[in-house]
Amino acid sequence: MLLQPIVNFINILAKKGVKNAIISPGSRNAPLTIALVRHPDIETKSISDERSAAFIALGMAQNLKEPVAICCTSGSAAYNYAPAVAEAFFQEIPLIILTADRPKEWIHQNDGQTIYQTDIFGKHVKKSFEIGADYSHSDAVWQIERTINDAVNLANIEPCGPVHINIPLREPFYPAENEEISFNVNSRVIEIVRSERTLSKESWHQLLTQFQDYDNILIAGGQSDKNDNLASVLNKLQDEFQIVCIGDSISNMGFEAISKHDLFLKVDAENLKPDLLITYGKSFISKGLKTFLRKNKAIEHWHLQIGDHLIDTFQSVTKIIPLQPIDFFTKLYEDLDFEQFRNGEEERNESFKKEWFNLEQKANIYLERFFQNEPQNFNEFFAIKYLMDALPANCQLHLANSMSVRYANYIGVNPKKNIEVFANRGTSGIDGCVSTAVGAALSTDKLVFLLVGDVAFFYDRNGLWNRYLPKNLRIILLNNHGGGIFRMIDGPSKQPELNDYFETLQTMNAQNTALDAEVEYLKVINYSELINQSVLFLDIEGKSKILEIETNSKINTEVFKEFKTNF
Amino acid sequence: MLLQPIVNFINILAKKGVKNAIISPGSRNAPLTIALVRHPDIETKSISDERSAAFIALGMAQNLKEPVAICCTSGSAAYNYAPAVAEAFFQEIPLIILTADRPKEWIHQNDGQTIYQTDIFGKHVKKSFEIGADYSHSDAVWQIERTINDAVNLANIEPCGPVHINIPLREPFYPAENEEISFNVNSRVIEIVRSERTLSKESWHQLLTQFQDYDNILIAGGQSDKNDNLASVLNKLQDEFQIVCIGDSISNMGFEAISKHDLFLKVDAENLKPDLLITYGKSFISKGLKTFLRKNKAIEHWHLQIGDHLIDTFQSVTKIIPLQPIDFFTKLYEDLDFEQFRNGEEERNESFKKEWFNLEQKANIYLERFFQNEPQNFNEFFAIKYLMDALPANCQLHLANSMSVRYANYIGVNPKKNIEVFANRGTSGIDGCVSTAVGAALSTDKLVFLLVGDVAFFYDRNGLWNRYLPKNLRIILLNNHGGGIFRMIDGPSKQPELNDYFETLQTMNAQNTALDAEVEYLKVINYSELINQSVLFLDIEGKSKILEIETNSKINTEVFKEFKTNF
């Protein structure tokens, strides 16, 4: 085979631990496709719409915590990857992006499927590589072998992220009929030996001393993977040291931390202002929390982050601590615990924590009361509450952007159920929510629920256009026939353009989409139907299922406003 | 209103002649949306999927021969424009891309819907501008006013193309309730006075002298807008001066030029080799023609192009002539005609033209004979021939990429029917074929036919997800349940991966998509149904229509192979 260096390239990809690849059909990428499909250690799937393909890979990589490869042909195909690549970059999810290209001399020569693919993803990849089209010189072969090693290493170094390799290829693309390709070759693997960052004794001592100067300490977790060890140590810090922990649903705190802040946190609540703020994780959903912390700046704000790019979401960072949250908080707890053992129980001021938890409790009571009866008029907020209460333990919950993620953040996820929460909050786009959930469901045996509005659902319905839809996918579709969020916001709701240009009425239901995708379809238009149908919907048996909840946007807005106003 | 500079910006856009805008809903772009919608001289439409929105705008701009604006919110929304932007760039179609952005200080700070939007389209725009987020200084206002003038001017300067303006915006985004915004302001328009390039007398004399040195002259037209004046003068050059004109279906030659070359042109046909090759227009479809001209290089190759980027599709260019085809060929004809009048009829060698047209005639006879009877087994090639013969005069025909455009090129478009042919051959992607045809249909009263395969159709079915589908849209859907092209090519058809990774079997029919889009749906599975249903399908009355032609991929391949082999 003429393209043996490409076969080696894929062989190294596999040896470096990449076990999954999503391929979009094309001719230019045929050598890559053939090597990927035939490699015994790589599982491949074919997805025609590259936009969806990349989000499916993202959903898989997010779940597997390992890089997934995507592979497409030359031309605009690569650009269809871009929305998912940007999401992966900001959400720090490893992807190996393999774009076939025509040899460079063909760019902009009016000869099909050729665009400027070099660096096509701009700053939204950790690095963009390009190999040569000719492999006759041994240095060129060395570059190919080195590049794939470099790319997978980089994707895996924290902060993880997408890495791009542009691969110009000359014809012929195909082996001869019945020609076998051989992976049994000397493919050199270059490994980066795992290392860890630690703080010097002096730095740590200084931190600890400063820490003990403060009474009012708030630990805020941004979007994070679920981590039981971290939950356990944070819980102990909160329990034993009067520290307050706060997190959105996507923070996956996993214990009884503050989570109803969207409901009770007012910008002028100075009694809740922390002296020391410690943050970790990626983005926060709650606009209320962000505004509060920006206005009520802590005296010191320590942010735990591994990457070099300075992130200052609350405009108050004073120290970047380049440690993993689990390492930092474990050491912090151990040292505080030892101090306590040595010096006896110190009297920490309890009032800060009480203020926060009194409000949390009040919010919880309000929430239970608000939802305790059936709604007078059926609406999506009540439906979501019902379903979130009914979610089985140990499932995954994907929250689509726009209203879904906000509703869910008001209601909160029961920390006792061990539910993992995901959302594309890297760019907060609606463009790949369905595909991401499909990717997740393809890479776990757990039930994967997606809470999604109609605009995000239909936008990405190509996520359901494939032969791989797994049984464990459950889509909760909130169909209010438009972008309901715009009716919720004061600005657009008062403009004459609301219907046509913000909410953008759309008339579709998901029934036909479900038929096409060959998934089970359930639809409810009132509360009792919801209760009945959700039994079937939540059942682990059967195929993928869509539960379409059709509501009226005006009623939804009234109910949600009432909810927020009456607290 | 705080955002008066943005209102002025849109006012200048309108004064510069931009009459249409496709808006995708969002909050960050609300000031732009409101100004666009309320402007009395701009017609706006709301399309939720930005990928589709941009292709719809492209279809409109292509038809209207004037820039169309697209406007989206911040974040990954802009990236969904990218496939259409690349297509517009290489197809030289003017688009004004308005991407709302968050103020720059928020980039990569883990705060939603913020990506690196500066220069996001890379080399696929003529220019990318960015304005400031603060308009308090008069110089900032000057920049805004200047930038939109510059952008529209650039988009319109040939070669036309997409121009991007990134627009960071601060809150508030919305005027107060019932607040009127005023376009009645001093919005300065900067016009570029239209100029034309001409050749010096000496240059022209030299060209003409050289021209007359050659006997075997071939004029080859790449993708071009339909132009009756150009057709007329090329026809006269061919008729009176033994010059051969050749063009693919997308060249829109509009007279009896060579068009069946895909069938008869063999790479070793040295008798067809031109001494002087003159080319104009953009890309060529025919791989046969490209290979032939690359192997049989003309002694001189003149390429007419206005742009500065050297394009050398046939690897043989010796002179770039920076003139419009109509100007060059008109002057050429006039001068040749005058010479003939002065010097009497010159004996030009007829054999070159005869060689070409003998083969063209042979191909035409073969085509008629091949299709004269009903097919033994129903197949898409026969169906396309039937429908292309049945197309009404003065319609538009959009050819989707992959097999559709190739089939149509074999069959040819009847030059007497005044049919305009379009195809996204800038990047040759399948990603926006449906949306482009929708955009075309929205901007003409003519019937707009789209010939499209099932993969391209479902890939871009969001093109039908809007409230504007025009009556004059007619979609001919060739459903062979996969990427039939891969079965046609020798390479992939012999690989074990054919079914799953190249052809990529997909089971859907368009019935449900048609129901959702509320368009008429007709389906045929044999030749007599095709004949019956096409009457209804071709009827100008009624709604948008889809005619789904379901065929078997293996039979299609056999028929097409037989067609090519037996010539």
PDB file of N, CA, C and O in Angstrom, chain A residues 38 44 49-51 76 80 108-109 111 113 116 124 175 290 294 309-310 312-313 427 431 459 461-462 495 497 501 512 516, chain B residues 38 44 49-51 76 79-80 108-109 111 113 116 124 175 290 294 309-310 312-313 427 431 459 461-462 495 497 501 512 516:
ATOM      1  N   ARG A  38     -10.275  -0.557   9.927  1.00  0.00           N
ATOM      2  CA  ARG A  38      -9.650  -1.887  10.003  1.00  0.00           C
ATOM      3  C   ARG A  38      -8.786  -2.074  11.243  1.00  0.00           C
ATOM      4  O   ARG A  38      -8.345  -3.175  11.532  1.00  0.00           O
ATOM      5  N   THR A  44     -15.222   2.365  15.261  1.00  0.00           N
ATOM      6  CA  THR A  44     -15.580   3.491  14.387  1.00  0.00           C
ATOM      7  C   THR A  44     -17.083   3.555  14.167  1.00  0.00           C
ATOM      8  O   THR A  44     -17.783   2.546  14.224  1.00  0.00           O
ATOM      9  N   ASP A  49     -23.414  14.086   8.791  1.00  0.00           N
ATOM     10  CA  ASP A  49     -23.360  15.535   9.042  1.00  0.00           C
ATOM     11  C   ASP A  49     -22.189  15.814   9.980  1.00  0.00           C
ATOM     12  O   ASP A  49     -22.217  15.464  11.161  1.00  0.00           O
ATOM     13  N   GLU A  50     -21.167  16.473   9.463  1.00  0.00           N
ATOM     14  CA  GLU A  50     -19.956  16.685  10.255  1.00  0.00           C
ATOM     15  C   GLU A  50     -20.228  17.500  11.520  1.00  0.00           C
ATOM     16  O   GLU A  50     -19.555  17.312  12.533  1.00  0.00           O
ATOM     17  N   ARG A  51     -21.165  18.425  11.466  1.00  0.00           N
ATOM     18  CA  ARG A  51     -21.462  19.218  12.671  1.00  0.00           C
ATOM     19  C   ARG A  51     -21.909  18.293  13.796  1.00  0.00           C
ATOM     20  O   ARG A  51     -21.437  18.380  14.926  1.00  0.00           O
ATOM     21  N   SER A  76     -15.359  22.205   2.873  1.00  0.00           N
ATOM     22  CA  SER A  76     -16.131  22.820   3.957  1.00  0.00           C
ATOM     23  C   SER A  76     -16.492  21.828   5.062  1.00  0.00           C
ATOM     24  O   SER A  76     -16.952  22.234   6.134  1.00  0.00           O
ATOM     25  N   ASN A  80     -17.657  22.448   9.287  1.00  0.00           N
ATOM     26  CA  ASN A  80     -18.824  21.975  10.036  1.00  0.00           C
ATOM     27  C   ASN A  80     -18.437  21.399  11.395  1.00  0.00           C
ATOM     28  O   ASN A  80     -19.273  21.268  12.280  1.00  0.00           O
ATOM     29  N   HIS A 108      -7.329  27.154  -3.730  1.00  0.00           N
ATOM     30  CA  HIS A 108      -7.772  28.360  -4.453  1.00  0.00           C
ATOM     31  C   HIS A 108      -7.367  28.308  -5.930  1.00  0.00           C
ATOM     32  O   HIS A 108      -6.895  29.299  -6.481  1.00  0.00           O
ATOM     33  N   GLN A 109      -7.537  27.140  -6.518  1.00  0.00           N
ATOM     34  CA  GLN A 109      -7.279  26.975  -7.946  1.00  0.00           C
ATOM     35  C   GLN A 109      -8.549  26.538  -8.673  1.00  0.00           C
ATOM     36  O   GLN A 109      -8.485  25.923  -9.731  1.00  0.00           O
ATOM     37  N   ASP A 111     -10.682  24.233  -8.082  1.00  0.00           N
ATOM     38  CA  ASP A 111     -10.756  22.793  -8.290  1.00  0.00           C
ATOM     39  C   ASP A 111     -11.321  22.204  -7.000  1.00  0.00           C
ATOM     40  O   ASP A 111     -10.688  22.298  -5.962  1.00  0.00           O
ATOM     41  N   GLN A 113     -13.671  21.096  -3.631  1.00  0.00           N
ATOM     42  CA  GLN A 113     -13.461  20.662  -2.242  1.00  0.00           C
ATOM     43  C   GLN A 113     -12.096  21.052  -1.695  1.00  0.00           C
ATOM     44  O   GLN A 113     -11.409  20.233  -1.082  1.00  0.00           O
ATOM     45  N   TYR A 116      -8.985  26.862   2.552  1.00  0.00           N
ATOM     46  CA  TYR A 116      -7.766  27.101   3.334  1.00  0.00           C
ATOM     47  C   TYR A 116      -7.893  26.376   4.678  1.00  0.00           C
ATOM     48  O   TYR A 116      -8.387  26.927   5.648  1.00  0.00           O
ATOM     49  N   HIS A 124      -9.214  28.004  18.634  1.00  0.00           N
ATOM     50  CA  HIS A 124     -10.087  27.064  19.339  1.00  0.00           C
ATOM     51  C   HIS A 124      -9.573  25.637  19.358  1.00  0.00           C
ATOM     52  O   HIS A 124     -10.332  24.689  19.564  1.00  0.00           O
ATOM     53  N   PRO A 175      -6.595   1.067  -1.227  1.00  0.00           N
ATOM     54  CA  PRO A 175      -5.762  -0.102  -1.508  1.00  0.00           C
ATOM     55  C   PRO A 175      -6.410  -0.907  -2.636  1.00  0.00           C
ATOM     56  O   PRO A 175      -7.584  -0.724  -2.948  1.00  0.00           O
ATOM     57  N   LYS A 290     -22.826  35.232  39.625  1.00  0.00           N
ATOM     58  CA  LYS A 290     -21.747  35.982  39.002  1.00  0.00           C
ATOM     59  C   LYS A 290     -21.854  37.466  39.343  1.00  0.00           C
ATOM     60  O   LYS A 290     -20.862  38.102  39.728  1.00  0.00           O
ATOM     61  N   ARG A 294     -19.198  39.605  41.652  1.00  0.00           N
ATOM     62  CA  ARG A 294     -18.490  40.728  41.018  1.00  0.00           C
ATOM     63  C   ARG A 294     -18.716  42.024  41.795  1.00  0.00           C
ATOM     64  O   ARG A 294     -17.835  42.874  41.853  1.00  0.00           O
ATOM     65  N   HIS A 309      -3.641  30.181  30.937  1.00  0.00           N
ATOM     66  CA  HIS A 309      -4.458  31.323  30.534  1.00  0.00           C
ATOM     67  C   HIS A 309      -5.220  31.851  31.755  1.00  0.00           C
ATOM     68  O   HIS A 309      -5.968  31.121  32.388  1.00  0.00           O
ATOM     69  N   LEU A 310      -5.030  33.109  32.082  1.00  0.00           N
ATOM     70  CA  LEU A 310      -5.641  33.695  33.283  1.00  0.00           C
ATOM     71  C   LEU A 310      -7.159  33.819  33.134  1.00  0.00           C
ATOM     72  O   LEU A 310      -7.649  34.500  32.233  1.00  0.00           O
ATOM     73  N   ASP A 312     -10.633  34.920  35.075  1.00  0.00           N
ATOM     74  CA  ASP A 312     -11.011  35.806  36.170  1.00  0.00           C
ATOM     75  C   ASP A 312     -12.507  36.122  36.068  1.00  0.00           C
ATOM     76  O   ASP A 312     -12.908  37.285  35.977  1.00  0.00           O
ATOM     77  N   THR A 313     -13.299  35.061  36.093  1.00  0.00           N
ATOM     78  CA  THR A 313     -14.736  35.182  35.838  1.00  0.00           C
ATOM     79  C   THR A 313     -15.407  36.207  36.749  1.00  0.00           C
ATOM     80  O   THR A 313     -16.347  36.891  36.342  1.00  0.00           O
ATOM     81  N   THR A 427     -19.239  27.131  25.114  1.00  0.00           N
ATOM     82  CA  THR A 427     -19.672  28.271  24.298  1.00  0.00           C
ATOM     83  C   THR A 427     -21.148  28.573  24.531  1.00  0.00           C
ATOM     84  O   THR A 427     -21.658  29.553  24.024  1.00  0.00           O
ATOM     85  N   ASP A 431     -26.227  24.504  19.335  1.00  0.00           N
ATOM     86  CA  ASP A 431     -26.018  23.833  18.055  1.00  0.00           C
ATOM     87  C   ASP A 431     -25.696  22.350  18.130  1.00  0.00           C
ATOM     88  O   ASP A 431     -25.711  21.677  17.103  1.00  0.00           O
ATOM     89  N   TYR A 459     -32.876  22.232  15.739  1.00  0.00           N
ATOM     90  CA  TYR A 459     -31.601  22.736  15.197  1.00  0.00           C
ATOM     91  C   TYR A 459     -30.647  21.563  14.978  1.00  0.00           C
ATOM     92  O   TYR A 459     -30.017  21.436  13.945  1.00  0.00           O
ATOM     93  N   ARG A 461     -31.393  18.176  15.010  1.00  0.00           N
ATOM     94  CA  ARG A 461     -32.065  16.873  14.858  1.00  0.00           C
ATOM     95  C   ARG A 461     -31.216  15.897  14.055  1.00  0.00           C
ATOM     96  O   ARG A 461     -31.431  14.693  14.115  1.00  0.00           O
ATOM     97  N   ASN A 462     -30.263  16.400  13.280  1.00  0.00           N
ATOM     98  CA  ASN A 462     -29.368  15.461  12.572  1.00  0.00           C
ATOM     99  C   ASN A 462     -28.577  14.588  13.545  1.00  0.00           C
ATOM    100  O   ASN A 462     -28.010  13.583  13.133  1.00  0.00           O
ATOM    101  N   GLN A 495     -40.641  44.111  22.931  1.00  0.00           N
ATOM    102  CA  GLN A 495     -40.419  44.628  21.590  1.00  0.00           C
ATOM    103  C   GLN A 495     -41.469  44.067  20.630  1.00  0.00           C
ATOM    104  O   GLN A 495     -41.888  42.912  20.776  1.00  0.00           O
ATOM    105  N   GLU A 497     -40.907  43.032  17.864  1.00  0.00           N
ATOM    106  CA  GLU A 497     -40.270  41.944  17.109  1.00  0.00           C
ATOM    107  C   GLU A 497     -40.292  40.610  17.852  1.00  0.00           C
ATOM    108  O   GLU A 497     -39.766  39.606  17.349  1.00  0.00           O
ATOM    109  N   TYR A 501     -38.895  37.603  15.575  1.00  0.00           N
ATOM    110  CA  TYR A 501     -37.437  37.673  15.499  1.00  0.00           C
ATOM    111  C   TYR A 501     -36.717  37.270  16.778  1.00  0.00           C
ATOM    112  O   TYR A 501     -35.520  37.077  16.780  1.00  0.00           O
ATOM    113  N   ASN A 512     -42.655  13.351  13.703  1.00  0.00           N
ATOM    114  CA  ASN A 512     -42.074  12.900  12.436  1.00  0.00           C
ATOM    115  C   ASN A 512     -40.579  12.635  12.558  1.00  0.00           C
ATOM    116  O   ASN A 512     -40.049  11.703  11.968  1.00  0.00           O
ATOM    117  N   ASP A 516     -38.757   9.115  11.785  1.00  0.00           N
ATOM    118  CA  ASP A 516     -37.575   9.001  10.918  1.00  0.00           C
ATOM    119  C   ASP A 516     -36.403   8.355  11.651  1.00  0.00           C
ATOM    120  O   ASP A 516     -35.648   7.577  11.080  1.00  0.00           O
TER     121      ASP A 516
ATOM    122  N   ARG B  38     -36.678  47.082  11.666  1.00  0.00           N
ATOM    123  CA  ARG B  38     -37.458  48.321  11.578  1.00  0.00           C
ATOM    124  C   ARG B  38     -37.058  49.206  10.401  1.00  0.00           C
ATOM    125  O   ARG B  38     -37.731  50.176  10.103  1.00  0.00           O
ATOM    126  N   THR B  44     -36.427  41.542   6.083  1.00  0.00           N
ATOM    127  CA  THR B  44     -35.726  40.612   6.968  1.00  0.00           C
ATOM    128  C   THR B  44     -36.474  39.294   7.076  1.00  0.00           C
ATOM    129  O   THR B  44     -37.699  39.242   6.929  1.00  0.00           O
ATOM    130  N   ASP B  49     -31.360  28.116  12.381  1.00  0.00           N
ATOM    131  CA  ASP B  49     -30.081  27.400  12.204  1.00  0.00           C
ATOM    132  C   ASP B  49     -29.158  28.284  11.368  1.00  0.00           C
ATOM    133  O   ASP B  49     -29.383  28.497  10.168  1.00  0.00           O
ATOM    134  N   GLU B  50     -28.098  28.765  11.986  1.00  0.00           N
ATOM    135  CA  GLU B  50     -27.219  29.716  11.296  1.00  0.00           C
ATOM    136  C   GLU B  50     -26.568  29.094  10.060  1.00  0.00           C
ATOM    137  O   GLU B  50     -26.291  29.804   9.091  1.00  0.00           O
ATOM    138  N   ARG B  51     -26.286  27.795  10.097  1.00  0.00           N
ATOM    139  CA  ARG B  51     -25.680  27.186   8.909  1.00  0.00           C
ATOM    140  C   ARG B  51     -26.606  27.347   7.713  1.00  0.00           C
ATOM    141  O   ARG B  51     -26.193  27.752   6.632  1.00  0.00           O
ATOM    142  N   SER B  76     -20.694  30.334  19.249  1.00  0.00           N
ATOM    143  CA  SER B  76     -20.498  29.406  18.142  1.00  0.00           C
ATOM    144  C   SER B  76     -21.436  29.677  16.974  1.00  0.00           C
ATOM    145  O   SER B  76     -21.247  29.115  15.893  1.00  0.00           O
ATOM    146  N   TYR B  79     -19.645  30.449  13.887  1.00  0.00           N
ATOM    147  CA  TYR B  79     -18.966  29.315  13.246  1.00  0.00           C
ATOM    148  C   TYR B  79     -19.921  28.517  12.358  1.00  0.00           C
ATOM    149  O   TYR B  79     -19.489  27.873  11.404  1.00  0.00           O
ATOM    150  N   ASN B  80     -21.194  28.527  12.702  1.00  0.00           N
ATOM    151  CA  ASN B  80     -22.145  27.831  11.848  1.00  0.00           C
ATOM    152  C   ASN B  80     -22.323  28.515  10.493  1.00  0.00           C
ATOM    153  O   ASN B  80     -22.818  27.921   9.549  1.00  0.00           O
ATOM    154  N   HIS B 108     -12.754  34.201  26.650  1.00  0.00           N
ATOM    155  CA  HIS B 108     -12.036  33.153  27.389  1.00  0.00           C
ATOM    156  C   HIS B 108     -11.988  33.464  28.884  1.00  0.00           C
ATOM    157  O   HIS B 108     -10.940  33.311  29.527  1.00  0.00           O
ATOM    158  N   GLN B 109     -13.108  33.896  29.425  1.00  0.00           N
ATOM    159  CA  GLN B 109     -13.220  34.148  30.856  1.00  0.00           C
ATOM    160  C   GLN B 109     -14.317  33.267  31.460  1.00  0.00           C
ATOM    161  O   GLN B 109     -14.910  33.629  32.494  1.00  0.00           O
ATOM    162  N   ASP B 111     -17.360  32.732  30.612  1.00  0.00           N
ATOM    163  CA  ASP B 111     -18.639  33.429  30.744  1.00  0.00           C
ATOM    164  C   ASP B 111     -19.319  33.334  29.384  1.00  0.00           C
ATOM    165  O   ASP B 111     -18.806  33.840  28.406  1.00  0.00           O
ATOM    166  N   GLN B 113     -21.252  32.074  25.814  1.00  0.00           N
ATOM    167  CA  GLN B 113     -21.389  32.528  24.429  1.00  0.00           C
ATOM    168  C   GLN B 113     -20.289  33.492  23.999  1.00  0.00           C
ATOM    169  O   GLN B 113     -20.560  34.551  23.432  1.00  0.00           O
ATOM    170  N   TYR B 116     -13.416  33.233  20.267  1.00  0.00           N
ATOM    171  CA  TYR B 116     -12.507  34.159  19.577  1.00  0.00           C
ATOM    172  C   TYR B 116     -13.083  34.497  18.199  1.00  0.00           C
ATOM    173  O   TYR B 116     -12.807  33.810  17.230  1.00  0.00           O
ATOM    174  N   HIS B 124     -11.304  33.114   4.280  1.00  0.00           N
ATOM    175  CA  HIS B 124     -12.498  32.909   3.461  1.00  0.00           C
ATOM    176  C   HIS B 124     -13.426  34.110   3.426  1.00  0.00           C
ATOM    177  O   HIS B 124     -14.617  33.975   3.131  1.00  0.00           O
ATOM    178  N   PRO B 175     -34.215  48.825  23.130  1.00  0.00           N
ATOM    179  CA  PRO B 175     -34.790  50.134  23.435  1.00  0.00           C
ATOM    180  C   PRO B 175     -35.903  49.968  24.472  1.00  0.00           C
ATOM    181  O   PRO B 175     -36.381  48.852  24.701  1.00  0.00           O
ATOM    182  N   LYS B 290     -10.766  18.657 -17.388  1.00  0.00           N
ATOM    183  CA  LYS B 290      -9.604  19.149 -16.654  1.00  0.00           C
ATOM    184  C   LYS B 290      -8.370  18.287 -16.942  1.00  0.00           C
ATOM    185  O   LYS B 290      -7.288  18.792 -17.232  1.00  0.00           O
ATOM    186  N   ARG B 294      -5.001  19.492 -18.929  1.00  0.00           N
ATOM    187  CA  ARG B 294      -3.725  19.459 -18.202  1.00  0.00           C
ATOM    188  C   ARG B 294      -2.678  18.608 -18.938  1.00  0.00           C
ATOM    189  O   ARG B 294      -1.496  18.890 -18.884  1.00  0.00           O
ATOM    190  N   HIS B 309      -5.567  37.185  -7.477  1.00  0.00           N
ATOM    191  CA  HIS B 309      -5.073  35.867  -7.090  1.00  0.00           C
ATOM    192  C   HIS B 309      -4.935  34.988  -8.334  1.00  0.00           C
ATOM    193  O   HIS B 309      -5.897  34.774  -9.063  1.00  0.00           O
ATOM    194  N   LEU B 310      -3.749  34.489  -8.593  1.00  0.00           N
ATOM    195  CA  LEU B 310      -3.480  33.718  -9.812  1.00  0.00           C
ATOM    196  C   LEU B 310      -4.197  32.369  -9.776  1.00  0.00           C
ATOM    197  O   LEU B 310      -3.941  31.555  -8.893  1.00  0.00           O
ATOM    198  N   ASP B 312      -4.951  28.926 -11.921  1.00  0.00           N
ATOM    199  CA  ASP B 312      -4.309  28.181 -13.008  1.00  0.00           C
ATOM    200  C   ASP B 312      -4.834  26.755 -13.019  1.00  0.00           C
ATOM    201  O   ASP B 312      -4.084  25.786 -12.935  1.00  0.00           O
ATOM    202  N   THR B 313      -6.142  26.656 -13.149  1.00  0.00           N
ATOM    203  CA  THR B 313      -6.828  25.364 -13.010  1.00  0.00           C
ATOM    204  C   THR B 313      -6.239  24.277 -13.918  1.00  0.00           C
ATOM    205  O   THR B 313      -6.185  23.117 -13.525  1.00  0.00           O
ATOM    206  N   THR B 427     -16.862  25.385  -2.996  1.00  0.00           N
ATOM    207  CA  THR B 427     -16.197  24.384  -2.163  1.00  0.00           C
ATOM    208  C   THR B 427     -16.693  22.979  -2.507  1.00  0.00           C
ATOM    209  O   THR B 427     -16.169  22.008  -1.987  1.00  0.00           O
ATOM    210  N   ASP B 431     -23.206  20.623   2.104  1.00  0.00           N
ATOM    211  CA  ASP B 431     -23.766  21.103   3.375  1.00  0.00           C
ATOM    212  C   ASP B 431     -24.844  22.164   3.264  1.00  0.00           C
ATOM    213  O   ASP B 431     -25.514  22.444   4.256  1.00  0.00           O
ATOM    214  N   TYR B 459     -28.928  16.061   5.093  1.00  0.00           N
ATOM    215  CA  TYR B 459     -27.874  16.850   5.741  1.00  0.00           C
ATOM    216  C   TYR B 459     -28.378  18.272   5.983  1.00  0.00           C
ATOM    217  O   TYR B 459     -28.221  18.836   7.072  1.00  0.00           O
ATOM    218  N   ARG B 461     -31.614  19.450   5.754  1.00  0.00           N
ATOM    219  CA  ARG B 461     -33.078  19.574   5.797  1.00  0.00           C
ATOM    220  C   ARG B 461     -33.525  20.767   6.621  1.00  0.00           C
ATOM    221  O   ARG B 461     -34.644  21.253   6.489  1.00  0.00           O
ATOM    222  N   ASN B 462     -32.654  21.294   7.483  1.00  0.00           N
ATOM    223  CA  ASN B 462     -33.037  22.504   8.211  1.00  0.00           C
ATOM    224  C   ASN B 462     -33.286  23.685   7.274  1.00  0.00           C
ATOM    225  O   ASN B 462     -33.882  24.674   7.693  1.00  0.00           O
ATOM    226  N   GLN B 495     -13.993  -1.855  -1.735  1.00  0.00           N
ATOM    227  CA  GLN B 495     -13.543  -2.000  -0.358  1.00  0.00           C
ATOM    228  C   GLN B 495     -14.645  -2.635   0.498  1.00  0.00           C
ATOM    229  O   GLN B 495     -15.827  -2.361   0.277  1.00  0.00           O
ATOM    230  N   GLU B 497     -15.450  -1.687   3.251  1.00  0.00           N
ATOM    231  CA  GLU B 497     -16.077  -0.610   4.000  1.00  0.00           C
ATOM    232  C   GLU B 497     -17.170   0.111   3.196  1.00  0.00           C
ATOM    233  O   GLU B 497     -17.754   1.085   3.688  1.00  0.00           O
ATOM    234  N   TYR B 501     -19.149   2.763   5.450  1.00  0.00           N
ATOM    235  CA  TYR B 501     -18.323   3.960   5.647  1.00  0.00           C
ATOM    236  C   TYR B 501     -18.178   4.845   4.411  1.00  0.00           C
ATOM    237  O   TYR B 501     -17.728   5.965   4.514  1.00  0.00           O
ATOM    238  N   ASN B 512     -41.754  12.441   5.969  1.00  0.00           N
ATOM    239  CA  ASN B 512     -41.931  13.123   7.251  1.00  0.00           C
ATOM    240  C   ASN B 512     -41.342  14.531   7.236  1.00  0.00           C
ATOM    241  O   ASN B 512     -41.900  15.458   7.829  1.00  0.00           O
ATOM    242  N   ASP B 516     -43.425  17.917   8.009  1.00  0.00           N
ATOM    243  CA  ASP B 516     -42.977  18.937   8.951  1.00  0.00           C
ATOM    244  C   ASP B 516     -42.837  20.309   8.290  1.00  0.00           C
ATOM    245  O   ASP B 516     -43.163  21.335   8.879  1.00  0.00           O
TER     246      ASP B 516
END
